[in-house]
mmCIF file of C-alpha atoms in Angstrom:
data_model
loop_
_atom_site.group_PDB
_atom_site.id
_atom_site.type_symbol
_atom_site.label_atom_id
_atom_site.label_comp_id
_atom_site.label_asym_id
_atom_site.label_seq_id
_atom_site.Cartn_x
_atom_site.Cartn_y
_atom_site.Cartn_z
ATOM 1 C CA UNK A 1 3.855 -19.804 2.948
ATOM 2 C CA UNK A 2 0.102 -19.547 3.412
ATOM 3 C CA UNK A 3 -1.779 -16.577 1.973
ATOM 4 C CA UNK A 4 -5.001 -15.197 3.429
ATOM 5 C CA UNK A 5 -7.231 -13.492 0.849
ATOM 6 C CA UNK A 6 -9.379 -10.826 2.491
ATOM 7 C CA UNK A 7 -12.381 -9.491 0.573
ATOM 8 C CA UNK A 8 -15.080 -7.121 1.875
ATOM 9 C CA UNK A 9 -18.471 -7.549 0.198
ATOM 10 C CA UNK A 10 -21.587 -5.429 0.029
ATOM 11 C CA UNK A 11 -24.475 -6.613 -2.207
ATOM 12 C CA UNK A 12 -22.255 -8.161 -4.899
ATOM 13 C CA UNK A 13 -23.603 -11.704 -5.325
ATOM 14 C CA UNK A 14 -22.787 -12.069 -9.036
ATOM 15 C CA UNK A 15 -19.310 -10.587 -8.629
ATOM 16 C CA UNK A 16 -18.539 -12.863 -5.689
ATOM 17 C CA UNK A 17 -19.622 -15.880 -7.741
ATOM 18 C CA UNK A 18 -17.112 -14.973 -10.463
ATOM 19 C CA UNK A 19 -14.361 -14.345 -7.900
ATOM 20 C CA UNK A 20 -14.977 -17.670 -6.141
ATOM 21 C CA UNK A 21 -15.028 -19.531 -9.445
ATOM 22 C CA UNK A 22 -11.655 -18.053 -10.385
ATOM 23 C CA UNK A 23 -10.195 -18.999 -6.992
ATOM 24 C CA UNK A 24 -11.492 -22.568 -7.350
ATOM 25 C CA UNK A 25 -9.425 -22.891 -10.554
ATOM 26 C CA UNK A 26 -6.069 -21.949 -9.014
ATOM 27 C CA UNK A 27 -3.186 -24.256 -9.919
ATOM 28 C CA UNK A 28 -1.992 -24.312 -6.299
ATOM 29 C CA UNK A 29 -3.949 -24.323 -3.059
ATOM 30 C CA UNK A 30 -1.728 -22.341 -0.693
ATOM 31 C CA UNK A 31 -4.393 -19.866 0.405
ATOM 32 C CA UNK A 32 -7.571 -19.327 2.365
ATOM 33 C CA UNK A 33 -10.366 -16.861 1.631
ATOM 34 C CA UNK A 34 -11.716 -14.627 4.389
ATOM 35 C CA UNK A 35 -14.933 -13.159 3.001
ATOM 36 C CA UNK A 36 -16.519 -10.442 5.133
ATOM 37 C CA UNK A 37 -20.118 -9.584 4.290
ATOM 38 C CA UNK A 38 -20.473 -5.962 5.386
ATOM 39 C CA UNK A 39 -24.173 -5.820 6.241
ATOM 40 C CA UNK A 40 -25.409 -6.764 2.775
ATOM 41 C CA UNK A 41 -29.160 -6.834 2.215
ATOM 42 C CA UNK A 42 -28.469 -9.472 -0.459
ATOM 43 C CA UNK A 43 -26.019 -11.842 1.248
ATOM 44 C CA UNK A 44 -23.857 -14.180 -0.828
ATOM 45 C CA UNK A 45 -23.805 -17.002 1.743
ATOM 46 C CA UNK A 46 -25.575 -19.455 -0.591
ATOM 47 C CA UNK A 47 -22.993 -18.802 -3.298
ATOM 48 C CA UNK A 48 -20.187 -19.358 -0.801
ATOM 49 C CA UNK A 49 -21.660 -22.743 0.181
ATOM 50 C CA UNK A 50 -21.234 -23.954 -3.405
ATOM 51 C CA UNK A 51 -17.459 -23.601 -3.057
ATOM 52 C CA UNK A 52 -16.981 -25.011 0.432
ATOM 53 C CA UNK A 53 -14.548 -27.924 0.216
ATOM 54 C CA UNK A 54 -12.895 -26.640 -2.952
ATOM 55 C CA UNK A 55 -10.589 -24.360 -0.981
ATOM 56 C CA UNK A 56 -10.561 -23.058 2.623
ATOM 57 C CA UNK A 57 -13.177 -20.328 3.204
ATOM 58 C CA UNK A 58 -13.998 -18.296 6.278
ATOM 59 C CA UNK A 59 -17.308 -16.484 5.790
ATOM 60 C CA UNK A 60 -18.489 -13.768 8.167
ATOM 61 C CA UNK A 61 -21.561 -11.559 8.208
ATOM 62 C CA UNK A 62 -21.403 -8.324 10.204
ATOM 63 C CA UNK A 63 -23.267 -5.041 10.401
ATOM 64 C CA UNK A 64 -22.457 -2.427 7.774
ATOM 65 C CA UNK A 65 -19.535 -0.257 8.887
ATOM 66 C CA UNK A 66 -17.534 0.275 5.709
ATOM 67 C CA UNK A 67 -15.004 -1.643 3.642
ATOM 68 C CA UNK A 68 -11.956 -0.675 5.734
ATOM 69 C CA UNK A 69 -13.484 -1.964 8.949
ATOM 70 C CA UNK A 70 -14.551 -5.110 7.087
ATOM 71 C CA UNK A 71 -10.966 -5.671 5.914
ATOM 72 C CA UNK A 72 -9.687 -5.168 9.464
ATOM 73 C CA UNK A 73 -12.306 -7.628 10.715
ATOM 74 C CA UNK A 74 -10.975 -10.140 8.214
ATOM 75 C CA UNK A 75 -7.321 -9.582 9.143
ATOM 76 C CA UNK A 76 -8.135 -10.176 12.806
ATOM 77 C CA UNK A 77 -9.417 -13.640 11.880
ATOM 78 C CA UNK A 78 -7.018 -14.561 9.078
ATOM 79 C CA UNK A 79 -4.656 -17.496 9.642
ATOM 80 C CA UNK A 80 -2.092 -16.842 6.910
ATOM 81 C CA UNK A 81 1.408 -15.414 7.012
ATOM 82 C CA UNK A 82 0.679 -12.932 4.228
ATOM 83 C CA UNK A 83 -2.544 -11.011 3.594
ATOM 84 C CA UNK A 84 -3.828 -10.554 0.029
ATOM 85 C CA UNK A 85 -6.515 -8.003 -0.840
ATOM 86 C CA UNK A 86 -8.847 -8.146 -3.819
ATOM 87 C CA UNK A 87 -11.992 -6.176 -4.564
ATOM 88 C CA UNK A 88 -15.133 -8.251 -4.940
ATOM 89 C CA UNK A 89 -15.310 -7.272 -8.635
ATOM 90 C CA UNK A 90 -11.998 -8.966 -9.451
ATOM 91 C CA UNK A 91 -11.383 -12.205 -11.330
ATOM 92 C CA UNK A 92 -8.093 -13.915 -10.510
ATOM 93 C CA UNK A 93 -6.021 -15.669 -13.225
ATOM 94 C CA UNK A 94 -5.699 -19.380 -12.485
ATOM 95 C CA UNK A 95 -1.918 -19.237 -11.998
ATOM 96 C CA UNK A 96 -1.988 -16.159 -9.745
ATOM 97 C CA UNK A 97 -0.887 -17.857 -6.519
ATOM 98 C CA UNK A 98 1.566 -20.159 -8.244
ATOM 99 C CA UNK A 99 3.256 -17.109 -9.774
ATOM 100 C CA UNK A 100 2.979 -15.153 -6.513
ATOM 101 C CA UNK A 101 4.770 -17.880 -4.567
ATOM 102 C CA UNK A 102 7.583 -17.966 -7.126
ATOM 103 C CA UNK A 103 7.786 -14.160 -7.326
ATOM 104 C CA UNK A 104 7.952 -13.803 -3.568
ATOM 105 C CA UNK A 105 10.673 -16.455 -3.233
ATOM 106 C CA UNK A 106 12.704 -14.669 -5.932
ATOM 107 C CA UNK A 107 12.110 -11.161 -4.555
ATOM 108 C CA UNK A 108 10.603 -11.154 -1.051
ATOM 109 C CA UNK A 109 9.036 -7.859 0.035
ATOM 110 C CA UNK A 110 6.976 -6.743 2.989
ATOM 111 C CA UNK A 111 4.281 -5.289 0.733
ATOM 112 C CA UNK A 112 3.510 -5.688 -2.958
ATOM 113 C CA UNK A 113 0.954 -4.542 -5.469
ATOM 114 C CA UNK A 114 0.060 -5.658 -8.959
ATOM 115 C CA UNK A 115 -1.706 -4.156 -11.970
ATOM 116 C CA UNK A 116 -5.175 -4.872 -13.298
ATOM 117 C CA UNK A 117 -6.370 -5.856 -16.745
ATOM 118 C CA UNK A 118 -9.601 -6.343 -18.679
ATOM 119 C CA UNK A 119 -10.844 -9.892 -19.244
ATOM 120 C CA UNK A 120 -12.088 -10.909 -22.679
ATOM 121 C CA UNK A 121 -15.588 -11.367 -21.219
ATOM 122 C CA UNK A 122 -15.854 -7.755 -20.044
ATOM 123 C CA UNK A 123 -18.104 -5.323 -21.933
ATOM 124 C CA UNK A 124 -16.572 -2.802 -24.305
ATOM 125 C CA UNK A 125 -17.457 -0.035 -21.844
ATOM 126 C CA UNK A 126 -15.646 -1.841 -19.018
ATOM 127 C CA UNK A 127 -12.613 -2.346 -21.263
ATOM 128 C CA UNK A 128 -12.638 1.330 -22.251
ATOM 129 C CA UNK A 129 -12.807 2.374 -18.596
ATOM 130 C CA UNK A 130 -9.975 -0.017 -17.788
ATOM 131 C CA UNK A 131 -7.879 1.543 -20.532
ATOM 132 C CA UNK A 132 -8.541 5.077 -19.302
ATOM 133 C CA UNK A 133 -7.526 4.101 -15.761
ATOM 134 C CA UNK A 134 -4.281 2.393 -16.770
ATOM 135 C CA UNK A 135 -3.027 4.381 -19.767
ATOM 136 C CA UNK A 136 0.098 6.515 -19.374
ATOM 137 C CA UNK A 137 -1.699 9.229 -21.374
ATOM 138 C CA UNK A 138 -4.451 9.584 -18.772
ATOM 139 C CA UNK A 139 -3.107 8.550 -15.361
ATOM 140 C CA UNK A 140 0.645 8.769 -15.829
ATOM 141 C CA UNK A 141 0.926 5.038 -15.158
ATOM 142 C CA UNK A 142 0.342 5.424 -11.405
ATOM 143 C CA UNK A 143 -1.966 2.395 -11.135
ATOM 144 C CA UNK A 144 0.594 -0.366 -11.533
ATOM 145 C CA UNK A 145 2.142 0.188 -14.924
ATOM 146 C CA UNK A 146 5.821 -0.384 -15.648
ATOM 147 C CA UNK A 147 6.283 3.297 -16.544
ATOM 148 C CA UNK A 148 5.079 5.773 -13.940
ATOM 149 C CA UNK A 149 5.299 9.444 -13.052
ATOM 150 C CA UNK A 150 4.891 8.637 -9.342
ATOM 151 C CA UNK A 151 6.424 6.213 -6.853
ATOM 152 C CA UNK A 152 4.417 2.988 -7.010
ATOM 153 C CA UNK A 153 1.552 2.734 -4.513
ATOM 154 C CA UNK A 154 -0.257 -0.613 -4.075
ATOM 155 C CA UNK A 155 -4.073 -0.506 -4.248
ATOM 156 C CA UNK A 156 -6.504 -2.918 -2.626
ATOM 157 C CA UNK A 157 -7.862 -4.329 -5.868
ATOM 158 C CA UNK A 158 -4.542 -6.259 -5.984
ATOM 159 C CA UNK A 159 -2.336 -5.795 -2.946
ATOM 160 C CA UNK A 160 -0.626 -7.842 -0.261
ATOM 161 C CA UNK A 161 1.482 -7.424 2.841
ATOM 162 C CA UNK A 162 3.014 -9.583 5.549
ATOM 163 C CA UNK A 163 1.302 -10.188 8.868
ATOM 164 C CA UNK A 164 4.153 -8.333 10.592
ATOM 165 C CA UNK A 165 3.191 -5.195 8.627
ATOM 166 C CA UNK A 166 -0.346 -5.338 9.993
ATOM 167 C CA UNK A 167 0.962 -5.945 13.511
ATOM 168 C CA UNK A 168 3.196 -2.886 13.185
ATOM 169 C CA UNK A 169 1.123 -0.254 11.377
ATOM 170 C CA UNK A 170 -2.395 -1.450 12.215
ATOM 171 C CA UNK A 171 -5.386 -1.781 9.944
ATOM 172 C CA UNK A 172 -7.048 0.343 7.272
ATOM 173 C CA UNK A 173 -8.700 3.644 8.173
ATOM 174 C CA UNK A 174 -12.318 4.192 7.141
ATOM 175 C CA UNK A 175 -11.742 6.955 4.583
ATOM 176 C CA UNK A 176 -11.640 7.415 0.826
ATOM 177 C CA UNK A 177 -8.363 6.225 -0.761
ATOM 178 C CA UNK A 178 -7.713 4.148 2.327
ATOM 179 C CA UNK A 179 -5.364 1.920 0.336
ATOM 180 C CA UNK A 180 -3.102 4.861 -0.561
ATOM 181 C CA UNK A 181 -3.126 5.885 3.096
ATOM 182 C CA UNK A 182 -2.180 2.343 4.126
ATOM 183 C CA UNK A 183 0.600 2.112 1.529
ATOM 184 C CA UNK A 184 1.996 5.455 2.715
ATOM 185 C CA UNK A 185 1.983 4.327 6.336
ATOM 186 C CA UNK A 186 3.708 1.080 5.362
ATOM 187 C CA UNK A 187 6.429 2.956 3.466
ATOM 188 C CA UNK A 188 6.868 5.509 6.266
ATOM 189 C CA UNK A 189 7.302 2.652 8.766
ATOM 190 C CA UNK A 190 10.331 1.469 6.801
ATOM 191 C CA UNK A 191 8.851 -1.645 5.193
ATOM 192 C CA UNK A 192 9.796 -2.619 1.649
ATOM 193 C CA UNK A 193 7.227 -2.091 -1.116
ATOM 194 C CA UNK A 194 7.466 -3.346 -4.687
ATOM 195 C CA UNK A 195 5.446 -3.662 -7.862
ATOM 196 C CA UNK A 196 5.060 -7.210 -9.161
ATOM 197 C CA UNK A 197 4.282 -6.163 -12.757
ATOM 198 C CA UNK A 198 3.182 -9.604 -13.965
ATOM 199 C CA UNK A 199 0.974 -10.287 -10.945
ATOM 200 C CA UNK A 200 -2.249 -8.939 -12.471
ATOM 201 C CA UNK A 201 -5.950 -9.466 -11.845
ATOM 202 C CA UNK A 202 -8.958 -8.850 -14.059
ATOM 203 C CA UNK A 203 -10.812 -5.877 -12.600
ATOM 204 C CA UNK A 204 -14.389 -5.212 -13.728
ATOM 205 C CA UNK A 205 -14.554 -1.643 -12.406
ATOM 206 C CA UNK A 206 -17.716 0.402 -12.994
ATOM 207 C CA UNK A 207 -20.158 -0.833 -15.606
ATOM 208 C CA UNK A 208 -21.326 2.565 -16.863
ATOM 209 C CA UNK A 209 -19.948 6.069 -17.301
ATOM 210 C CA UNK A 210 -22.206 7.679 -14.674
ATOM 211 C CA UNK A 211 -20.925 5.450 -11.884
ATOM 212 C CA UNK A 212 -17.389 5.845 -13.200
ATOM 213 C CA UNK A 213 -17.635 9.642 -12.984
ATOM 214 C CA UNK A 214 -18.781 9.466 -9.368
ATOM 215 C CA UNK A 215 -15.926 7.119 -8.498
ATOM 216 C CA UNK A 216 -13.153 9.254 -9.975
ATOM 217 C CA UNK A 217 -14.732 12.451 -8.566
ATOM 218 C CA UNK A 218 -14.334 10.971 -5.078
ATOM 219 C CA UNK A 219 -10.760 9.945 -5.940
ATOM 220 C CA UNK A 220 -9.988 13.572 -6.798
ATOM 221 C CA UNK A 221 -11.416 14.864 -3.529
ATOM 222 C CA UNK A 222 -9.595 12.247 -1.481
ATOM 223 C CA UNK A 223 -6.252 13.295 -2.941
ATOM 224 C CA UNK A 224 -6.568 16.565 -0.993
ATOM 225 C CA UNK A 225 -7.297 14.631 2.194
ATOM 226 C CA UNK A 226 -4.098 12.670 1.578
ATOM 227 C CA UNK A 227 -2.182 15.913 1.068
ATOM 228 C CA UNK A 228 -3.388 17.171 4.442
ATOM 229 C CA UNK A 229 -2.400 13.901 6.073
ATOM 230 C CA UNK A 230 0.950 13.659 4.282
ATOM 231 C CA UNK A 231 2.073 17.164 3.206
ATOM 232 C CA UNK A 232 4.921 15.891 1.029
ATOM 233 C CA UNK A 233 2.803 13.354 -0.848
ATOM 234 C CA UNK A 234 1.395 15.703 -3.502
ATOM 235 C CA UNK A 235 3.204 15.238 -6.823
ATOM 236 C CA UNK A 236 2.955 17.034 -10.147
ATOM 237 C CA UNK A 237 1.027 14.118 -11.686
ATOM 238 C CA UNK A 238 -1.829 14.703 -9.235
ATOM 239 C CA UNK A 239 -2.427 18.185 -10.663
ATOM 240 C CA UNK A 240 -2.699 16.984 -14.272
ATOM 241 C CA UNK A 241 -6.460 16.200 -14.270
ATOM 242 C CA UNK A 242 -7.220 19.634 -12.784
ATOM 243 C CA UNK A 243 -4.970 21.197 -15.425
ATOM 244 C CA UNK A 244 -6.870 19.210 -18.060
ATOM 245 C CA UNK A 245 -10.189 20.632 -16.820
ATOM 246 C CA UNK A 246 -8.983 24.232 -16.640
ATOM 247 C CA UNK A 247 -7.028 23.957 -19.888
ATOM 248 C CA UNK A 248 -9.979 22.422 -21.758
ATOM 249 C CA UNK A 249 -12.297 25.185 -20.558
ATOM 250 C CA UNK A 250 -9.767 27.804 -21.650
ATOM 251 C CA UNK A 251 -9.287 26.229 -25.089
ATOM 252 C CA UNK A 252 -13.037 25.920 -25.665
ATOM 253 C CA UNK A 253 -13.626 29.553 -24.707
ATOM 254 C CA UNK A 254 -10.734 30.732 -26.891
ATOM 255 C CA UNK A 255 -12.032 28.683 -29.813
ATOM 256 C CA UNK A 256 -15.452 30.308 -29.421
ATOM 257 C CA UNK A 257 -14.412 33.908 -28.872
ATOM 258 C CA UNK A 258 -10.996 34.190 -30.555
ATOM 259 C CA UNK A 259 -10.289 31.526 -33.168
ATOM 260 C CA UNK A 260 -11.546 27.972 -33.795
ATOM 261 C CA UNK A 261 -7.914 26.838 -34.127
ATOM 262 C CA UNK A 262 -7.517 27.066 -30.344
ATOM 263 C CA UNK A 263 -9.451 23.781 -30.038
ATOM 264 C CA UNK A 264 -6.780 21.871 -31.989
ATOM 265 C CA UNK A 265 -4.532 20.983 -28.987
ATOM 266 C CA UNK A 266 -7.493 19.365 -27.233
ATOM 267 C CA UNK A 267 -8.523 17.538 -30.391
ATOM 268 C CA UNK A 268 -4.948 16.327 -30.903
ATOM 269 C CA UNK A 269 -4.771 14.985 -27.346
ATOM 270 C CA UNK A 270 -8.062 13.098 -27.648
ATOM 271 C CA UNK A 271 -6.978 11.749 -31.029
ATOM 272 C CA UNK A 272 -3.763 10.497 -29.427
ATOM 273 C CA UNK A 273 -5.834 8.670 -26.801
ATOM 274 C CA UNK A 274 -7.947 7.065 -29.524
ATOM 275 C CA UNK A 275 -4.919 5.934 -31.542
ATOM 276 C CA UNK A 276 -3.077 4.606 -28.481
ATOM 277 C CA UNK A 277 -6.209 2.750 -27.327
ATOM 278 C CA UNK A 278 -6.685 1.304 -30.811
ATOM 279 C CA UNK A 279 -3.158 -0.094 -30.826
ATOM 280 C CA UNK A 280 -3.461 -1.355 -27.241
ATOM 281 C CA UNK A 281 -6.893 -2.990 -27.501
ATOM 282 C CA UNK A 282 -7.047 -3.819 -31.235
ATOM 283 C CA UNK A 283 -10.700 -2.748 -31.157
ATOM 284 C CA UNK A 284 -12.199 0.272 -32.912
ATOM 285 C CA UNK A 285 -15.250 0.249 -30.593
ATOM 286 C CA UNK A 286 -13.183 0.130 -27.391
ATOM 287 C CA UNK A 287 -10.838 2.831 -28.709
ATOM 288 C CA UNK A 288 -13.829 5.001 -29.574
ATOM 289 C CA UNK A 289 -15.319 4.533 -26.077
ATOM 290 C CA UNK A 290 -11.899 5.148 -24.523
ATOM 291 C CA UNK A 291 -12.168 8.808 -25.567
ATOM 292 C CA UNK A 292 -15.273 9.652 -23.465
ATOM 293 C CA UNK A 293 -14.010 7.320 -20.726
ATOM 294 C CA UNK A 294 -10.756 9.296 -20.584
ATOM 295 C CA UNK A 295 -12.618 12.612 -20.589
ATOM 296 C CA UNK A 296 -14.759 11.377 -17.694
ATOM 297 C CA UNK A 297 -11.724 10.032 -15.839
ATOM 298 C CA UNK A 298 -9.764 13.284 -16.164
ATOM 299 C CA UNK A 299 -12.649 15.714 -15.685
ATOM 300 C CA UNK A 300 -14.219 13.768 -12.808
ATOM 301 C CA UNK A 301 -10.957 13.512 -10.899
ATOM 302 C CA UNK A 302 -10.019 17.087 -11.813
ATOM 303 C CA UNK A 303 -13.328 18.564 -10.660
ATOM 304 C CA UNK A 304 -13.211 16.663 -7.368
ATOM 305 C CA UNK A 305 -9.608 17.763 -6.868
ATOM 306 C CA UNK A 306 -10.420 21.416 -7.602
ATOM 307 C CA UNK A 307 -13.472 21.462 -5.334
ATOM 308 C CA UNK A 308 -11.593 19.915 -2.406
ATOM 309 C CA UNK A 309 -8.531 22.106 -2.986
ATOM 310 C CA UNK A 310 -10.627 25.287 -2.925
ATOM 311 C CA UNK A 311 -12.825 24.325 0.038
ATOM 312 C CA UNK A 312 -10.252 22.584 2.236
ATOM 313 C CA UNK A 313 -6.990 24.363 1.442
ATOM 314 C CA UNK A 314 -7.908 27.835 0.186
ATOM 315 C CA UNK A 315 -11.138 28.446 2.134
ATOM 316 C CA UNK A 316 -10.306 25.963 4.908
ATOM 317 C CA UNK A 317 -13.894 24.776 5.128
ATOM 318 C CA UNK A 318 -15.166 21.318 5.927
ATOM 319 C CA UNK A 319 -12.776 19.015 7.711
ATOM 320 C CA UNK A 320 -9.717 21.067 8.624
ATOM 321 C CA UNK A 321 -6.064 20.170 8.834
ATOM 322 C CA UNK A 322 -6.237 19.450 12.550
ATOM 323 C CA UNK A 323 -9.057 16.952 12.023
ATOM 324 C CA UNK A 324 -7.081 15.262 9.234
ATOM 325 C CA UNK A 325 -4.127 14.927 11.591
ATOM 326 C CA UNK A 326 -6.373 13.245 14.157
ATOM 327 C CA UNK A 327 -7.387 10.742 11.479
ATOM 328 C CA UNK A 328 -3.707 10.159 10.791
ATOM 329 C CA UNK A 329 -3.148 9.390 14.472
ATOM 330 C CA UNK A 330 -6.147 7.072 14.461
ATOM 331 C CA UNK A 331 -8.220 9.196 16.820
#
């Protein structure tokens, strides 16, 4: 089987260099890379030239239209039997495709997803953010963990599906959380989806807390869009960040106006995050940073969720249900 790796890029020269280096070190060469430069003002073409001949590369430069359209552009030109999607800020373990070939032969599926991890070279802030995004205490394990409160949904930082899936359900839609939308459409079309728990990549994520907050805020808002598109998709786990925000506000107010002891549940929860992160990462600094990272992850997502829920569902402002349905139909 030949795999086609499809990566959209926008002004990420250094990240692309790390990704290409990791692909050049793969123990097997059963893949091609389709790199789609989405209108970058700082193209990575010169970096790509350094790796020509080490493995098959198709490089394309197109006008900026968004990452989903860039992925679709790549799929239209891919030659493989199975499409693999990475983000440009991923580093791929050297045995990734060797393990993927073996995993697929042992358990073939139409669509798979894998988890992400933090590389030793990442900063302590990046490792703390990675912990907050993958810990059961903060996300319920919905991003590729072995224990999860929600049915597994592949994400495009580490996802793959067969060519026949693309030919059946079409490409990605240009929207936030487009990978969740794609995974839902794949499942609804009757294709098999599975987690390959050992098929991980190193994911750099955001490099500072400000950018991280913006990212998870958008994730929270997009969850409401997904609810409008797929009414039965909202699960209890999706409400937890909003409950964290409202509960934290209530506890803080009660501790100020009633009794300081009301703050203890919040303190206990954050202490649990610190202790769990300390055991998981074996680093006091990362565990310490995991506390604000988790607060940002929960509050950012929760605030975006609450805002979109109030405006789109309660007040029915902004894009309405009918418009969401048109998106669903690809119109």
